[in-house]
mmCIF file of C-alpha atoms in Angstrom:
data_model
loop_
_atom_site.group_PDB
_atom_site.id
_atom_site.type_symbol
_atom_site.label_atom_id
_atom_site.label_comp_id
_atom_site.label_asym_id
_atom_site.label_seq_id
_atom_site.Cartn_x
_atom_site.Cartn_y
_atom_site.Cartn_z
ATOM 1 C CA MET A 115 131.832 202.787 202.210
ATOM 2 C CA GLY A 116 128.279 202.466 200.838
ATOM 3 C CA LEU A 117 127.192 200.547 197.769
ATOM 4 C CA ILE A 118 127.162 203.668 195.555
ATOM 5 C CA ASP A 119 130.612 204.752 196.792
ATOM 6 C CA SER A 120 131.925 201.240 196.158
ATOM 7 C CA LEU A 121 130.573 201.266 192.587
ATOM 8 C CA LEU A 122 132.085 204.723 191.947
ATOM 9 C CA ALA A 123 135.417 203.571 193.277
ATOM 10 C CA ARG A 124 135.309 200.538 191.066
ATOM 11 C CA PHE A 125 134.692 202.607 187.956
ATOM 12 C CA ARG A 126 137.348 205.145 188.924
ATOM 13 C CA ALA A 127 139.955 202.377 189.364
ATOM 14 C CA PRO A 128 142.286 202.061 186.411
ATOM 15 C CA ALA A 129 141.541 199.294 183.954
ATOM 16 C CA PRO A 130 143.872 196.363 184.204
ATOM 17 C CA PRO A 131 146.294 196.088 181.249
ATOM 18 C CA ILE A 132 145.337 193.771 178.443
ATOM 19 C CA ASP A 133 147.551 190.633 178.294
ATOM 20 C CA ASP A 134 150.068 190.834 175.481
ATOM 21 C CA ALA A 135 149.212 187.446 173.999
ATOM 22 C CA LEU A 136 145.472 188.229 174.155
ATOM 23 C CA TRP A 137 146.015 191.583 172.461
ATOM 24 C CA ARG A 138 148.106 190.022 169.631
ATOM 25 C CA HIS A 139 145.466 187.356 169.115
ATOM 26 C CA ALA A 140 142.645 189.875 168.937
ATOM 27 C CA LEU A 141 144.642 192.227 166.720
ATOM 28 C CA GLU A 142 144.983 189.444 164.200
ATOM 29 C CA ARG A 143 141.237 189.098 164.173
ATOM 30 C CA VAL A 144 140.399 192.836 163.774
ATOM 31 C CA PRO A 145 141.869 194.208 160.509
ATOM 32 C CA LEU A 146 140.430 197.701 161.173
ATOM 33 C CA ALA A 147 142.613 197.961 164.266
ATOM 34 C CA ARG A 148 145.715 196.628 162.476
ATOM 35 C CA ALA A 149 145.273 199.320 159.853
ATOM 36 C CA LEU A 150 145.584 202.197 162.355
ATOM 37 C CA ASP A 151 148.823 204.127 162.688
ATOM 38 C CA GLU A 152 150.942 203.067 165.653
ATOM 39 C CA PRO A 153 149.980 205.896 168.079
ATOM 40 C CA ARG A 154 146.268 205.333 167.556
ATOM 41 C CA ARG A 155 146.633 201.553 167.780
ATOM 42 C CA LEU A 156 148.373 202.000 171.158
ATOM 43 C CA TYR A 157 145.550 204.306 172.380
ATOM 44 C CA LEU A 158 142.957 201.836 171.015
ATOM 45 C CA ARG A 159 144.485 199.224 173.301
ATOM 46 C CA ARG A 160 144.008 201.490 176.308
ATOM 47 C CA LEU A 161 140.458 202.362 175.344
ATOM 48 C CA ALA A 162 139.500 198.729 174.734
ATOM 49 C CA GLY A 163 140.820 198.007 178.235
ATOM 50 C CA ASP A 164 138.597 200.758 179.641
ATOM 51 C CA PHE A 165 135.678 199.324 177.688
ATOM 52 C CA LEU A 166 136.118 195.825 179.018
ATOM 53 C CA HIS A 167 136.566 197.195 182.532
ATOM 54 C CA THR A 168 133.295 199.155 182.526
ATOM 55 C CA LYS A 169 131.036 196.924 180.442
ATOM 56 C CA ARG A 170 129.426 193.590 181.212
ATOM 57 C CA PHE A 171 129.013 191.024 178.407
ATOM 58 C CA HIS A 172 126.071 188.657 178.495
ATOM 59 C CA ALA A 173 125.995 185.571 176.149
ATOM 60 C CA MET A 174 122.350 185.153 175.076
ATOM 61 C CA GLY A 175 120.666 182.185 173.442
ATOM 62 C CA GLY A 176 123.706 179.889 173.640
ATOM 63 C CA ALA A 177 126.202 182.389 172.163
ATOM 64 C CA GLU A 178 129.794 181.376 172.945
ATOM 65 C CA LEU A 179 131.933 184.277 174.065
ATOM 66 C CA ASP A 180 135.609 183.973 175.062
ATOM 67 C CA ASP A 181 138.165 186.630 175.989
ATOM 68 C CA VAL A 182 139.204 187.109 172.368
ATOM 69 C CA TRP A 183 135.667 187.690 171.205
ATOM 70 C CA ARG A 184 135.066 190.201 174.004
ATOM 71 C CA LEU A 185 138.221 192.067 173.207
ATOM 72 C CA ALA A 186 137.452 192.002 169.445
ATOM 73 C CA ILE A 187 134.081 193.651 170.146
ATOM 74 C CA ALA A 188 135.690 196.143 172.562
ATOM 75 C CA MET A 189 138.273 197.122 169.988
ATOM 76 C CA GLN A 190 135.668 197.825 167.299
ATOM 77 C CA ALA A 191 133.503 199.724 169.761
ATOM 78 C CA SER A 192 136.547 201.804 170.693
ATOM 79 C CA LEU A 193 137.341 202.857 167.141
ATOM 80 C CA PRO A 194 134.674 205.634 167.103
ATOM 81 C CA ALA A 195 135.849 206.676 170.600
ATOM 82 C CA LEU A 196 139.493 207.296 169.621
ATOM 83 C CA PRO A 197 139.203 211.148 169.457
ATOM 84 C CA HIS A 198 136.796 211.310 172.370
ATOM 85 C CA GLY A 199 138.306 209.061 175.043
ATOM 86 C CA PRO A 200 136.566 206.962 177.744
ATOM 87 C CA ALA A 201 133.758 209.585 178.145
ATOM 88 C CA ALA A 202 132.341 208.122 174.929
ATOM 89 C CA PHE A 203 131.388 205.021 176.875
ATOM 90 C CA ARG A 204 129.383 206.687 179.620
ATOM 91 C CA GLY A 205 125.692 206.148 180.378
ATOM 92 C CA TRP A 206 125.323 202.397 179.802
ATOM 93 C CA THR A 207 126.829 199.095 180.980
ATOM 94 C CA ASN A 208 125.562 195.948 179.332
ATOM 95 C CA ILE A 209 126.247 194.161 176.020
ATOM 96 C CA LEU A 210 123.925 191.375 174.993
ATOM 97 C CA VAL A 211 125.392 189.054 172.403
ATOM 98 C CA TYR A 212 123.189 186.559 170.536
ATOM 99 C CA PRO A 213 124.523 183.748 168.261
ATOM 100 C CA GLY A 214 122.844 185.351 165.205
ATOM 101 C CA GLU A 215 119.834 187.523 164.330
ATOM 102 C CA PHE A 216 117.473 188.205 167.195
ATOM 103 C CA ASN A 217 113.804 189.220 167.398
ATOM 104 C CA VAL A 218 112.525 192.354 169.094
ATOM 105 C CA ARG A 219 108.834 192.907 169.855
ATOM 106 C CA ARG A 220 107.604 196.503 169.645
ATOM 107 C CA SER A 221 104.372 198.220 170.471
ATOM 108 C CA HIS A 222 103.177 201.319 168.561
ATOM 109 C CA TYR A 223 100.472 203.590 169.879
ATOM 110 C CA ASP A 224 98.482 205.551 167.323
ATOM 111 C CA ALA A 225 97.361 208.742 169.097
ATOM 112 C CA ARG A 226 94.645 209.399 166.531
ATOM 113 C CA SER A 227 92.884 206.068 166.727
ATOM 114 C CA GLY A 228 94.001 205.058 170.229
ATOM 115 C CA VAL A 229 94.970 201.676 168.844
ATOM 116 C CA VAL A 230 98.136 199.837 169.962
ATOM 117 C CA THR A 231 99.731 197.518 167.424
ATOM 118 C CA ASP A 232 102.439 195.007 168.124
ATOM 119 C CA SER A 233 105.156 194.014 165.640
ATOM 120 C CA GLU A 234 108.268 191.855 165.711
ATOM 121 C CA ASP A 235 111.499 192.921 164.042
ATOM 122 C CA THR A 236 114.491 190.730 163.190
ATOM 123 C CA LEU A 237 117.736 192.553 163.852
ATOM 124 C CA ILE A 238 121.497 192.081 163.869
ATOM 125 C CA GLY A 239 122.178 194.976 166.270
ATOM 126 C CA GLU A 240 120.466 197.465 168.450
ATOM 127 C CA ALA A 241 121.375 200.218 170.923
ATOM 128 C CA TRP A 242 118.988 201.353 173.653
ATOM 129 C CA ASP A 243 119.151 204.818 175.204
ATOM 130 C CA ARG A 244 120.885 204.222 178.562
ATOM 131 C CA GLY A 245 120.309 200.496 178.000
ATOM 132 C CA PRO A 246 122.352 197.706 176.484
ATOM 133 C CA MET A 247 124.036 197.335 173.169
ATOM 134 C CA VAL A 248 122.719 194.213 171.461
ATOM 135 C CA LEU A 249 124.729 192.331 168.836
ATOM 136 C CA SER A 250 124.550 189.318 166.600
ATOM 137 C CA LEU A 251 127.860 187.397 166.970
ATOM 138 C CA ALA A 252 127.457 185.886 163.511
ATOM 139 C CA ASP A 253 127.323 189.377 161.978
ATOM 140 C CA VAL A 254 130.287 190.551 164.090
ATOM 141 C CA ALA A 255 132.175 187.608 162.607
ATOM 142 C CA LEU A 256 131.122 188.514 159.057
ATOM 143 C CA ASP A 257 132.432 192.064 159.537
ATOM 144 C CA LEU A 258 135.771 190.739 160.678
ATOM 145 C CA GLU A 259 136.014 188.468 157.639
ATOM 146 C CA ALA A 260 135.073 191.335 155.229
ATOM 147 C CA PRO A 261 136.362 194.456 156.999
ATOM 148 C CA TRP A 262 136.357 196.796 153.978
ATOM 149 C CA ASP A 263 132.835 196.180 152.592
ATOM 150 C CA GLY A 264 131.136 199.187 154.265
ATOM 151 C CA PHE A 265 129.410 197.295 157.050
ATOM 152 C CA ASN A 266 130.315 196.996 160.740
ATOM 153 C CA VAL A 267 127.530 196.345 163.220
ATOM 154 C CA VAL A 268 129.595 197.215 166.301
ATOM 155 C CA VAL A 269 130.609 200.608 164.850
ATOM 156 C CA HIS A 270 126.976 201.182 163.793
ATOM 157 C CA GLU A 271 125.676 200.629 167.273
ATOM 158 C CA MET A 272 128.528 202.585 168.864
ATOM 159 C CA ALA A 273 127.604 205.514 166.635
ATOM 160 C CA HIS A 274 124.078 205.344 168.056
ATOM 161 C CA LYS A 275 125.565 205.304 171.559
ATOM 162 C CA LEU A 276 127.600 208.456 170.787
ATOM 163 C CA ASP A 277 124.475 210.034 169.325
ATOM 164 C CA MET A 278 122.537 209.212 172.513
ATOM 165 C CA LEU A 279 125.043 211.053 174.671
ATOM 166 C CA ALA A 280 123.163 214.205 173.659
ATOM 167 C CA GLY A 281 119.703 212.698 174.371
ATOM 168 C CA ALA A 282 117.376 210.868 172.052
ATOM 169 C CA ALA A 283 119.174 209.740 168.890
ATOM 170 C CA ASN A 284 118.764 212.246 166.072
ATOM 171 C CA GLY A 285 122.015 212.025 164.123
ATOM 172 C CA VAL A 286 123.648 214.935 166.029
ATOM 173 C CA PRO A 287 126.131 213.617 168.617
ATOM 174 C CA PRO A 288 127.932 215.926 171.029
ATOM 175 C CA LEU A 289 130.556 217.645 168.931
ATOM 176 C CA PRO A 290 134.059 218.831 169.914
ATOM 177 C CA ARG A 291 134.463 222.557 170.250
ATOM 178 C CA SER A 292 136.426 222.656 167.012
ATOM 179 C CA MET A 293 133.309 221.622 165.066
ATOM 180 C CA ASN A 294 130.346 223.787 164.147
ATOM 181 C CA ARG A 295 126.984 222.283 165.112
ATOM 182 C CA ARG A 296 125.010 224.267 162.558
ATOM 183 C CA GLU A 297 127.340 223.112 159.791
ATOM 184 C CA TRP A 298 126.946 219.493 160.992
ATOM 185 C CA ILE A 299 123.147 219.690 160.963
ATOM 186 C CA GLN A 300 122.897 221.417 157.575
ATOM 187 C CA THR A 301 125.407 219.137 155.886
ATOM 188 C CA MET A 302 124.026 215.887 157.273
ATOM 189 C CA GLN A 303 120.414 216.880 156.656
ATOM 190 C CA ALA A 304 121.081 217.853 153.044
ATOM 191 C CA ALA A 305 122.852 214.575 152.373
ATOM 192 C CA PHE A 306 120.086 212.617 154.115
ATOM 193 C CA ASP A 307 117.352 214.363 152.145
ATOM 194 C CA ALA A 308 119.221 213.653 148.879
ATOM 195 C CA LEU A 309 119.512 209.971 149.762
ATOM 196 C CA VAL A 310 115.803 209.748 150.702
ATOM 197 C CA LYS A 311 114.805 211.227 147.307
ATOM 198 C CA ALA A 312 117.167 208.781 145.468
ATOM 199 C CA VAL A 313 115.738 205.816 147.344
ATOM 200 C CA GLU A 314 112.150 206.937 146.782
ATOM 201 C CA ARG A 315 112.863 207.180 143.103
ATOM 202 C CA GLY A 316 114.319 203.699 142.947
ATOM 203 C CA ARG A 317 117.852 204.854 142.130
ATOM 204 C CA SER A 318 120.968 202.856 142.992
ATOM 205 C CA THR A 319 122.929 204.506 145.779
ATOM 206 C CA LEU A 320 126.459 204.132 147.095
ATOM 207 C CA ILE A 321 125.149 204.576 150.611
ATOM 208 C CA ASP A 322 123.034 201.701 151.935
ATOM 209 C CA PRO A 323 119.338 202.602 151.518
ATOM 210 C CA TYR A 324 118.779 201.729 155.162
ATOM 211 C CA ALA A 325 120.421 205.066 155.974
ATOM 212 C CA ALA A 326 117.327 206.743 154.502
ATOM 213 C CA GLU A 327 115.213 205.403 157.318
ATOM 214 C CA ALA A 328 115.982 208.304 159.674
ATOM 215 C CA PRO A 329 118.738 210.901 160.310
ATOM 216 C CA GLU A 330 120.128 208.861 163.167
ATOM 217 C CA GLU A 331 120.443 205.860 160.871
ATOM 218 C CA PHE A 332 122.143 208.014 158.214
ATOM 219 C CA PHE A 333 124.762 208.969 160.822
ATOM 220 C CA ALA A 334 125.288 205.369 161.941
ATOM 221 C CA VAL A 335 125.507 203.955 158.383
ATOM 222 C CA THR A 336 127.892 206.642 157.228
ATOM 223 C CA SER A 337 129.959 206.035 160.372
ATOM 224 C CA GLU A 338 130.308 202.399 159.308
ATOM 225 C CA MET A 339 131.419 203.589 155.873
ATOM 226 C CA HIS A 340 133.959 206.025 157.385
ATOM 227 C CA PHE A 341 135.831 203.105 158.959
ATOM 228 C CA SER A 342 135.273 200.373 156.407
ATOM 229 C CA THR A 343 134.900 201.974 153.008
ATOM 230 C CA PRO A 344 135.957 205.631 153.226
ATOM 231 C CA ARG A 345 136.614 206.113 149.531
ATOM 232 C CA THR A 346 133.062 205.132 148.669
ATOM 233 C CA LEU A 347 131.752 207.521 151.302
ATOM 234 C CA ARG A 348 133.906 210.321 149.810
ATOM 235 C CA ASP A 349 132.487 209.541 146.374
ATOM 236 C CA ALA A 350 128.915 209.419 147.647
ATOM 237 C CA ALA A 351 128.900 212.393 150.038
ATOM 238 C CA PRO A 352 132.222 214.276 150.195
ATOM 239 C CA LYS A 353 130.990 216.899 152.653
ATOM 240 C CA VAL A 354 129.698 214.158 155.011
ATOM 241 C CA ALA A 355 133.045 212.323 154.683
ATOM 242 C CA ALA A 356 134.871 215.521 155.663
ATOM 243 C CA LEU A 357 132.700 215.987 158.734
ATOM 244 C CA LEU A 358 133.302 212.385 159.824
ATOM 245 C CA ASP A 359 137.025 212.784 159.281
ATOM 246 C CA ALA A 360 136.918 215.745 161.676
ATOM 247 C CA PHE A 361 134.651 213.855 164.190
ATOM 248 C CA TYR A 362 136.379 210.450 164.200
ATOM 249 C CA GLY A 363 139.830 211.254 162.877
ATOM 250 C CA PRO A 364 141.258 209.756 159.682
ATOM 251 C CA PRO A 365 139.879 206.312 158.755
ATOM 252 C CA PRO A 366 142.021 203.150 158.909
ATOM 253 C CA ILE A 367 143.898 202.522 155.674
ATOM 254 C CA PRO A 368 144.161 198.922 154.442
ATOM 255 C CA ALA A 369 147.582 197.691 153.464
ATOM 256 C CA GLY A 370 148.393 197.332 149.810
#
């Protein structure tokens, strides 16, 4: 068996089951998972096992990752995949985890002037097309401590990964046959345009202004809201909330 055949066989092999004690420990750490109904929580466990089996975690800059942290990240990345299954994870392998914010250098070429300018961005998460998912562990921890505040960096980056399954990220992921692509584009574009206008006019918005950066960021930010503050999303953009309900399934419901 050649190298390629060996790799294919490895990825076709079933994921080993997650240890019961490890699952219980991680479940205590991830309130969004605890808030799922029992059938979806059971399927989340299977998906998280597939995620761990097919992804490689890399601790960067002295980040300390143990099995509970890896599983907690896998569980959150699997939330958006619940209706879509393991196919949602295809096309990439590596997860880079930094202790906190990380810097990314970028080069921009101006076609008119022919000038290349370099810049450095400080980020808490990033997803590369067919490349790694990059996370700040400190921000993952903050999301676990405040699960219902509308922010979740793992869900955000996983939304980008789903978006990229259709090519370059543009806010239009591959949709199930039950959903209408034209309706998705028109609804999301109208809500994005409305947010951009509100931000440009200095108005306070229920959706994080970062979502006005680009359609793909609008999709990722509203995906975070779907899982962690669905009522606010329904108030801010009810048609978007309905689309995300159809795409992701019903959001987790906090107890009480």
